[in-house]
mmCIF file of C-alpha atoms in Angstrom:
data_model
loop_
_atom_site.group_PDB
_atom_site.id
_atom_site.type_symbol
_atom_site.label_atom_id
_atom_site.label_comp_id
_atom_site.label_asym_id
_atom_site.label_seq_id
_atom_site.Cartn_x
_atom_site.Cartn_y
_atom_site.Cartn_z
ATOM 1 C CA MET A 1 136.875 83.640 92.143
ATOM 2 C CA GLY A 2 137.283 83.588 88.340
ATOM 3 C CA SER A 3 136.726 79.818 88.140
ATOM 4 C CA SER A 4 133.544 79.978 90.241
ATOM 5 C CA THR A 5 132.137 82.767 88.051
ATOM 6 C CA ALA A 6 132.983 80.865 84.881
ATOM 7 C CA SER A 7 131.395 77.720 86.321
ATOM 8 C CA ARG A 8 128.215 79.613 87.144
ATOM 9 C CA HIS A 9 128.054 81.076 83.617
ATOM 10 C CA MET A 10 128.518 77.580 82.204
ATOM 11 C CA LYS A 11 125.609 76.300 84.291
ATOM 12 C CA ILE A 12 123.400 79.128 83.035
ATOM 13 C CA SER A 13 124.448 78.374 79.459
ATOM 14 C CA ASP A 14 123.733 74.668 79.978
ATOM 15 C CA THR A 15 120.276 75.560 81.293
ATOM 16 C CA LEU A 16 119.614 77.662 78.206
ATOM 17 C CA ASN A 17 120.649 74.845 75.884
ATOM 18 C CA THR A 18 118.623 72.058 77.526
ATOM 19 C CA SER A 19 115.482 72.872 75.574
ATOM 20 C CA SER A 20 114.438 75.032 72.645
ATOM 21 C CA THR A 21 111.004 75.480 74.195
ATOM 22 C CA ILE A 22 110.658 78.199 76.798
ATOM 23 C CA THR A 23 109.489 76.704 80.092
ATOM 24 C CA GLY A 24 110.831 79.459 82.300
ATOM 25 C CA PHE A 25 113.098 82.491 82.471
ATOM 26 C CA ILE A 26 116.502 83.352 83.897
ATOM 27 C CA LEU A 27 116.584 86.394 86.169
ATOM 28 C CA LEU A 28 120.136 87.713 86.029
ATOM 29 C CA GLY A 29 119.633 89.889 89.095
ATOM 30 C CA PHE A 30 122.950 91.449 90.136
ATOM 31 C CA PRO A 31 125.729 89.460 88.395
ATOM 32 C CA CYS A 32 128.944 89.231 90.418
ATOM 33 C CA SER A 33 131.283 86.678 91.970
ATOM 34 C CA ARG A 34 130.078 83.913 94.319
ATOM 35 C CA GLU A 35 131.401 85.860 97.298
ATOM 36 C CA GLY A 36 129.532 88.948 96.105
ATOM 37 C CA GLN A 37 126.308 86.949 95.766
ATOM 38 C CA ILE A 38 126.657 85.688 99.349
ATOM 39 C CA LEU A 39 127.331 89.233 100.591
ATOM 40 C CA LEU A 40 124.200 90.468 98.786
ATOM 41 C CA PHE A 41 122.232 87.557 100.246
ATOM 42 C CA VAL A 42 123.253 88.559 103.786
ATOM 43 C CA LEU A 43 122.588 92.265 103.136
ATOM 44 C CA PHE A 44 119.096 91.770 101.709
ATOM 45 C CA SER A 45 118.238 89.164 104.333
ATOM 46 C CA VAL A 46 118.917 91.824 106.982
ATOM 47 C CA VAL A 47 116.894 94.409 105.007
ATOM 48 C CA TYR A 48 113.991 91.957 104.681
ATOM 49 C CA LEU A 49 113.985 91.062 108.392
ATOM 50 C CA LEU A 50 114.185 94.733 109.427
ATOM 51 C CA THR A 51 111.292 95.543 107.083
ATOM 52 C CA LEU A 52 109.158 92.775 108.588
ATOM 53 C CA MET A 53 110.049 93.877 112.124
ATOM 54 C CA GLY A 54 109.462 97.593 111.464
ATOM 55 C CA ASN A 55 106.109 97.223 109.761
ATOM 56 C CA GLY A 56 105.060 94.418 112.107
ATOM 57 C CA SER A 57 105.808 96.652 115.110
ATOM 58 C CA ILE A 58 103.512 99.369 113.750
ATOM 59 C CA ILE A 59 100.701 96.847 113.243
ATOM 60 C CA CYS A 60 101.116 95.512 116.785
ATOM 61 C CA ALA A 61 101.352 99.001 118.309
ATOM 62 C CA VAL A 62 98.116 100.090 116.619
ATOM 63 C CA ARG A 63 96.433 96.807 117.559
ATOM 64 C CA TRP A 64 97.277 96.967 121.275
ATOM 65 C CA ASP A 65 97.188 100.707 122.034
ATOM 66 C CA GLN A 66 93.594 101.881 122.419
ATOM 67 C CA ARG A 67 94.570 105.497 121.754
ATOM 68 C CA LEU A 68 95.606 104.552 118.223
ATOM 69 C CA HIS A 69 92.231 103.038 117.315
ATOM 70 C CA THR A 70 91.468 105.975 115.020
ATOM 71 C CA PRO A 71 91.088 106.030 111.197
ATOM 72 C CA MET A 72 94.533 107.613 110.707
ATOM 73 C CA TYR A 73 96.351 104.810 112.545
ATOM 74 C CA ILE A 74 94.059 102.053 111.275
ATOM 75 C CA LEU A 75 94.965 103.127 107.742
ATOM 76 C CA LEU A 76 98.643 103.216 108.749
ATOM 77 C CA ALA A 77 98.447 99.667 110.164
ATOM 78 C CA ASN A 78 96.822 98.418 106.961
ATOM 79 C CA PHE A 79 99.478 100.235 104.946
ATOM 80 C CA SER A 80 102.203 98.505 106.984
ATOM 81 C CA PHE A 81 100.498 95.144 106.387
ATOM 82 C CA LEU A 82 100.535 95.944 102.663
ATOM 83 C CA GLU A 83 104.232 96.844 102.794
ATOM 84 C CA ILE A 84 105.057 93.447 104.311
ATOM 85 C CA TRP A 85 103.411 91.642 101.410
ATOM 86 C CA TYR A 86 104.837 94.080 98.862
ATOM 87 C CA VAL A 87 108.432 93.379 99.868
ATOM 88 C CA THR A 88 107.653 89.646 100.175
ATOM 89 C CA SER A 89 106.554 89.535 96.524
ATOM 90 C CA THR A 90 110.155 90.085 95.374
ATOM 91 C CA VAL A 91 112.826 89.759 98.064
ATOM 92 C CA PRO A 92 112.495 86.040 99.008
ATOM 93 C CA ASN A 93 112.830 85.015 95.346
ATOM 94 C CA MET A 94 115.775 87.406 94.983
ATOM 95 C CA LEU A 95 117.437 85.834 98.041
ATOM 96 C CA ALA A 96 116.974 82.349 96.570
ATOM 97 C CA SER A 97 118.446 83.588 93.283
ATOM 98 C CA PHE A 98 121.613 84.801 95.044
ATOM 99 C CA LEU A 99 122.320 81.216 96.153
ATOM 100 C CA SER A 100 121.292 79.632 92.856
ATOM 101 C CA ASP A 101 123.699 78.804 90.048
ATOM 102 C CA THR A 102 121.063 78.748 87.297
ATOM 103 C CA LYS A 103 118.777 81.582 88.539
ATOM 104 C CA VAL A 104 115.797 80.031 86.768
ATOM 105 C CA ILE A 105 112.236 81.070 87.595
ATOM 106 C CA SER A 106 109.371 79.004 86.190
ATOM 107 C CA PHE A 107 106.950 80.475 83.663
ATOM 108 C CA SER A 108 104.050 80.360 86.121
ATOM 109 C CA GLY A 109 106.248 81.646 88.964
ATOM 110 C CA CYS A 110 107.357 84.588 86.831
ATOM 111 C CA PHE A 111 103.827 85.686 85.978
ATOM 112 C CA LEU A 112 102.561 85.126 89.516
ATOM 113 C CA GLN A 113 105.331 87.418 90.773
ATOM 114 C CA PHE A 114 104.483 89.867 87.988
ATOM 115 C CA TYR A 115 100.813 89.913 89.051
ATOM 116 C CA PHE A 116 101.329 90.185 92.815
ATOM 117 C CA PHE A 117 104.117 92.773 92.580
ATOM 118 C CA PHE A 118 102.078 95.121 90.388
ATOM 119 C CA SER A 119 98.799 94.465 92.203
ATOM 120 C CA LEU A 120 100.358 95.256 95.568
ATOM 121 C CA GLY A 121 102.015 98.337 94.063
ATOM 122 C CA SER A 122 98.635 99.441 92.699
ATOM 123 C CA THR A 123 97.068 98.928 96.119
ATOM 124 C CA GLU A 124 99.811 101.101 97.626
ATOM 125 C CA CYS A 125 98.952 103.941 95.217
ATOM 126 C CA PHE A 126 95.306 103.819 96.318
ATOM 127 C CA PHE A 127 96.246 103.599 100.004
ATOM 128 C CA LEU A 128 98.417 106.712 99.742
ATOM 129 C CA ALA A 129 95.447 108.519 98.169
ATOM 130 C CA ILE A 130 92.937 107.622 100.896
ATOM 131 C CA MET A 131 95.493 108.461 103.608
ATOM 132 C CA ALA A 132 95.796 111.918 102.043
ATOM 133 C CA PHE A 133 91.973 112.175 101.957
ATOM 134 C CA ASP A 134 91.888 111.271 105.657
ATOM 135 C CA ARG A 135 94.354 114.067 106.453
ATOM 136 C CA TYR A 136 92.262 116.493 104.384
ATOM 137 C CA LEU A 137 89.141 115.679 106.413
ATOM 138 C CA ALA A 138 91.032 115.873 109.728
ATOM 139 C CA ILE A 139 92.522 119.314 109.006
ATOM 140 C CA CYS A 140 89.938 120.980 106.766
ATOM 141 C CA ARG A 141 86.810 119.532 108.404
ATOM 142 C CA PRO A 142 87.897 118.939 112.024
ATOM 143 C CA LEU A 143 84.444 119.421 113.587
ATOM 144 C CA HIS A 144 82.774 117.025 111.153
ATOM 145 C CA TYR A 145 85.677 114.559 110.980
ATOM 146 C CA PRO A 146 84.272 112.012 113.528
ATOM 147 C CA THR A 147 80.953 111.836 111.682
ATOM 148 C CA LEU A 148 82.514 111.790 108.203
ATOM 149 C CA MET A 149 85.417 109.360 108.697
ATOM 150 C CA THR A 150 83.500 106.649 110.531
ATOM 151 C CA GLY A 151 84.745 103.122 111.152
ATOM 152 C CA HIS A 152 82.366 101.876 108.459
ATOM 153 C CA LEU A 153 83.733 104.310 105.852
ATOM 154 C CA CYS A 154 87.325 103.516 106.850
ATOM 155 C CA THR A 155 86.678 99.780 106.395
ATOM 156 C CA ASN A 156 85.035 100.359 103.006
ATOM 157 C CA LEU A 157 87.976 102.494 101.842
ATOM 158 C CA VAL A 158 90.489 99.833 102.895
ATOM 159 C CA ILE A 159 88.545 97.077 101.116
ATOM 160 C CA SER A 160 88.176 99.252 98.001
ATOM 161 C CA CYS A 161 91.953 99.789 97.865
ATOM 162 C CA TRP A 162 92.648 96.049 97.944
ATOM 163 C CA VAL A 163 89.934 95.199 95.409
ATOM 164 C CA LEU A 164 90.894 97.956 92.956
ATOM 165 C CA GLY A 165 94.584 97.144 93.319
ATOM 166 C CA PHE A 166 94.111 93.491 92.471
ATOM 167 C CA LEU A 167 91.680 94.162 89.603
ATOM 168 C CA TRP A 168 93.834 96.767 87.824
ATOM 169 C CA PHE A 169 96.396 94.546 86.057
ATOM 170 C CA PRO A 170 95.092 90.959 85.608
ATOM 171 C CA VAL A 171 93.826 91.460 82.027
ATOM 172 C CA PRO A 172 97.087 92.797 80.519
ATOM 173 C CA ILE A 173 99.156 90.305 82.518
ATOM 174 C CA ILE A 174 97.038 87.396 81.245
ATOM 175 C CA ILE A 175 97.400 88.716 77.678
ATOM 176 C CA ILE A 176 101.196 88.974 78.023
ATOM 177 C CA SER A 177 101.354 85.438 79.491
ATOM 178 C CA GLN A 178 99.597 84.095 76.387
ATOM 179 C CA MET A 179 102.164 85.575 73.998
ATOM 180 C CA SER A 180 104.862 83.511 72.316
ATOM 181 C CA PHE A 181 108.402 84.020 73.575
ATOM 182 C CA CYS A 182 111.378 83.345 71.313
ATOM 183 C CA GLY A 183 115.138 83.250 71.604
ATOM 184 C CA SER A 184 116.876 84.026 74.858
ATOM 185 C CA ARG A 185 115.122 83.429 78.162
ATOM 186 C CA ILE A 186 117.395 85.861 79.981
ATOM 187 C CA ILE A 187 115.770 88.775 81.815
ATOM 188 C CA ASP A 188 118.325 91.355 82.929
ATOM 189 C CA HIS A 189 116.444 92.150 86.124
ATOM 190 C CA PHE A 190 115.792 90.682 89.580
ATOM 191 C CA LEU A 191 112.034 90.397 88.991
ATOM 192 C CA CYS A 192 109.612 89.744 86.144
ATOM 193 C CA ASP A 193 108.972 93.210 84.731
ATOM 194 C CA PRO A 194 106.814 94.019 81.655
ATOM 195 C CA GLY A 195 109.598 95.754 79.715
ATOM 196 C CA PRO A 196 112.062 92.818 79.645
ATOM 197 C CA LEU A 197 109.206 90.315 79.163
ATOM 198 C CA LEU A 198 107.760 92.147 76.158
ATOM 199 C CA ALA A 199 111.283 92.373 74.700
ATOM 200 C CA LEU A 200 111.388 88.541 74.628
ATOM 201 C CA THR A 201 108.175 88.097 72.610
ATOM 202 C CA CYS A 202 108.504 86.658 69.097
ATOM 203 C CA ALA A 203 106.858 89.690 67.506
ATOM 204 C CA ARG A 204 106.945 93.197 68.946
ATOM 205 C CA ALA A 205 103.616 93.819 70.671
ATOM 206 C CA GLN A 206 103.251 97.560 70.083
ATOM 207 C CA VAL A 207 99.537 97.588 70.947
ATOM 208 C CA MET A 208 100.257 95.840 74.238
ATOM 209 C CA GLU A 209 103.084 98.277 75.028
ATOM 210 C CA VAL A 210 100.792 101.255 74.421
ATOM 211 C CA PHE A 211 97.979 99.658 76.451
ATOM 212 C CA TRP A 212 100.371 98.946 79.333
ATOM 213 C CA THR A 213 101.668 102.533 79.266
ATOM 214 C CA ILE A 214 98.107 103.899 79.385
ATOM 215 C CA ILE A 215 96.895 101.796 82.320
ATOM 216 C CA SER A 216 100.159 102.356 84.236
ATOM 217 C CA SER A 217 99.917 106.111 83.698
ATOM 218 C CA LEU A 218 96.273 106.162 84.831
ATOM 219 C CA LEU A 219 97.204 104.161 87.933
ATOM 220 C CA LEU A 220 99.959 106.610 88.826
ATOM 221 C CA PHE A 221 98.261 109.896 87.964
ATOM 222 C CA ILE A 222 94.710 109.383 89.252
ATOM 223 C CA PRO A 223 95.759 108.706 92.889
ATOM 224 C CA PHE A 224 98.611 111.236 92.588
ATOM 225 C CA LEU A 225 96.238 114.007 91.480
ATOM 226 C CA CYS A 226 93.904 113.104 94.361
ATOM 227 C CA ILE A 227 96.848 113.357 96.774
ATOM 228 C CA MET A 228 97.956 116.715 95.349
ATOM 229 C CA GLY A 229 94.374 118.020 95.421
ATOM 230 C CA SER A 230 93.941 116.952 99.055
ATOM 231 C CA TYR A 231 97.200 118.591 100.123
ATOM 232 C CA GLY A 232 96.444 121.720 98.113
ATOM 233 C CA LEU A 233 93.275 122.150 100.179
ATOM 234 C CA VAL A 234 95.193 121.268 103.349
ATOM 235 C CA LEU A 235 97.832 123.932 102.646
ATOM 236 C CA ARG A 236 95.150 126.539 102.012
ATOM 237 C CA ALA A 237 93.505 125.653 105.335
ATOM 238 C CA VAL A 238 96.826 125.602 107.218
ATOM 239 C CA PHE A 239 97.859 129.058 106.023
ATOM 240 C CA ARG A 240 94.580 130.399 107.370
ATOM 241 C CA VAL A 241 95.414 129.163 110.884
ATOM 242 C CA PRO A 242 96.371 132.258 112.913
ATOM 243 C CA SER A 243 98.773 130.598 115.362
ATOM 244 C CA ALA A 244 102.224 129.324 114.410
ATOM 245 C CA THR A 245 101.762 126.397 116.822
ATOM 246 C CA GLY A 246 98.619 125.298 114.997
ATOM 247 C CA ARG A 247 100.377 125.480 111.639
ATOM 248 C CA ARG A 248 103.326 123.429 112.921
ATOM 249 C CA LYS A 249 100.967 120.798 114.314
ATOM 250 C CA ALA A 250 99.132 120.539 111.000
ATOM 251 C CA PHE A 251 102.365 120.254 109.021
ATOM 252 C CA SER A 252 103.659 117.643 111.477
ATOM 253 C CA THR A 253 100.498 115.587 110.967
ATOM 254 C CA CYS A 254 100.976 115.585 107.196
ATOM 255 C CA GLY A 255 104.776 115.534 107.039
ATOM 256 C CA SER A 256 105.263 111.790 107.404
ATOM 257 C CA HIS A 257 102.724 110.943 104.732
ATOM 258 C CA LEU A 258 104.141 113.535 102.322
ATOM 259 C CA ALA A 259 107.640 112.089 102.805
ATOM 260 C CA VAL A 260 106.392 108.567 102.010
ATOM 261 C CA VAL A 261 104.462 109.829 98.954
ATOM 262 C CA SER A 262 107.567 111.657 97.693
ATOM 263 C CA LEU A 263 109.804 108.595 98.056
ATOM 264 C CA PHE A 264 107.364 106.166 96.451
ATOM 265 C CA TYR A 265 106.008 108.316 93.622
ATOM 266 C CA GLY A 266 109.362 109.899 92.880
ATOM 267 C CA SER A 267 111.064 106.554 92.280
ATOM 268 C CA VAL A 268 108.109 104.944 90.477
ATOM 269 C CA MET A 269 107.725 107.879 88.077
ATOM 270 C CA VAL A 270 111.448 107.826 87.312
ATOM 271 C CA MET A 271 111.064 104.121 86.586
ATOM 272 C CA TYR A 272 107.969 104.055 84.385
ATOM 273 C CA LEU A 273 107.643 107.582 82.962
ATOM 274 C CA SER A 274 111.267 108.417 82.153
ATOM 275 C CA PRO A 275 111.859 108.099 78.381
ATOM 276 C CA THR A 276 115.401 106.728 78.894
ATOM 277 C CA SER A 277 114.688 104.264 81.728
ATOM 278 C CA GLU A 278 114.115 101.330 79.393
ATOM 279 C CA HIS A 279 117.637 101.686 77.964
ATOM 280 C CA GLU A 280 119.492 101.604 81.288
ATOM 281 C CA ALA A 281 119.216 98.139 82.831
ATOM 282 C CA GLY A 282 121.470 98.944 85.780
ATOM 283 C CA MET A 283 119.584 102.109 86.722
ATOM 284 C CA GLN A 284 116.279 100.303 86.168
ATOM 285 C CA LYS A 285 117.241 97.647 88.692
ATOM 286 C CA LEU A 286 118.459 100.162 91.265
ATOM 287 C CA VAL A 287 115.331 102.337 91.063
ATOM 288 C CA THR A 288 113.052 99.280 91.216
ATOM 289 C CA LEU A 289 115.050 98.001 94.179
ATOM 290 C CA PHE A 290 114.585 101.323 95.961
ATOM 291 C CA TYR A 291 110.794 101.480 95.732
ATOM 292 C CA SER A 292 110.216 97.723 96.116
ATOM 293 C CA ALA A 293 112.581 97.056 99.049
ATOM 294 C CA GLY A 294 113.929 100.408 100.215
ATOM 295 C CA THR A 295 110.706 102.332 100.833
ATOM 296 C CA PRO A 296 109.024 99.509 102.838
ATOM 297 C CA LEU A 297 112.117 99.580 105.079
ATOM 298 C CA ILE A 298 112.178 103.385 105.433
ATOM 299 C CA ASN A 299 108.447 104.003 105.889
ATOM 300 C CA PRO A 300 108.141 102.662 109.478
ATOM 301 C CA VAL A 301 111.107 104.854 110.466
ATOM 302 C CA ILE A 302 109.470 107.946 108.940
ATOM 303 C CA TYR A 303 106.128 107.337 110.622
ATOM 304 C CA SER A 304 107.586 106.466 114.031
ATOM 305 C CA LEU A 305 110.160 109.283 114.205
ATOM 306 C CA ARG A 306 107.740 112.060 113.261
ATOM 307 C CA ASN A 307 104.773 110.980 115.388
ATOM 308 C CA LYS A 308 104.789 111.268 119.184
ATOM 309 C CA ASP A 309 101.777 108.982 119.678
ATOM 310 C CA MET A 310 103.356 106.283 117.508
ATOM 311 C CA LYS A 311 106.706 106.597 119.294
ATOM 312 C CA HIS A 312 104.970 106.253 122.673
ATOM 313 C CA ALA A 313 102.951 103.237 121.493
ATOM 314 C CA LEU A 314 106.050 101.544 120.057
ATOM 315 C CA LYS A 315 108.002 102.114 123.268
ATOM 316 C CA LYS A 316 105.116 100.677 125.255
ATOM 317 C CA PHE A 317 104.818 97.675 122.931
ATOM 318 C CA LEU A 318 108.590 97.013 122.953
ATOM 319 C CA GLY A 319 108.806 97.578 126.699
ATOM 320 C CA ILE A 320 111.338 100.388 126.427
#
């Protein structure tokens, strides 16, 4: 075990010494013995396959069950489609890294991952906001809901989420990619993240760090405030419902989405808004791993367990 670890470290060192010009980066990931790397490869392969199956099942259930052809479930199917791509932006490269001795990612590959990971994450923030808006209309404006949340509006909202998500970060990412990187090429992470990348620049880019903090904060807080505003109005409407059965039904409708919002926003805010997160590489990796791979795995379970229509559609689709 010791000899294999030493050999792997030698290969990484040899890779670092082959050229003084930076042509790529080394993603350390989760350093451990060769046996540990193989165990992690198996574990995350299972997580990845379960994520694809869980989210894919929701998409298929919504597609083939006519009763689920409503805005709420159409948004859920699109959200599941997004989750598949979100986890795919990081996990396959991480799996390849577990089996690699050098753990090198090319310069272009690093920034492509950087762009897609953050763009898909941005799209998820917007999706969570419009799903909350949909629940607000369904509960607070039930009589007008069919005329307000039309198929045309639902389609426009979905397209807007994707467009806004992919237009939020390209400018700062392009600027960072044009910077000069000096010294070590080692990134103590399993993906290309702005913090470790900016730490490798030849001169500290304070303006870029401030700009990145501003646009990241706006991305997190604007949708989050919309979600909180929507659920504030929902709670006010629910407490006015005279029957306990009606209140339970309303809370059940919103419960799944609130659980997903709590998991995603809780971990992301710990990651990017905590003043100490940049100093704790291990915690940084674990939190990022949770919201990038853990939540896409958990979300289908949350939505299917708490929704009778979805459970029935999944059973019908799976032939259970």
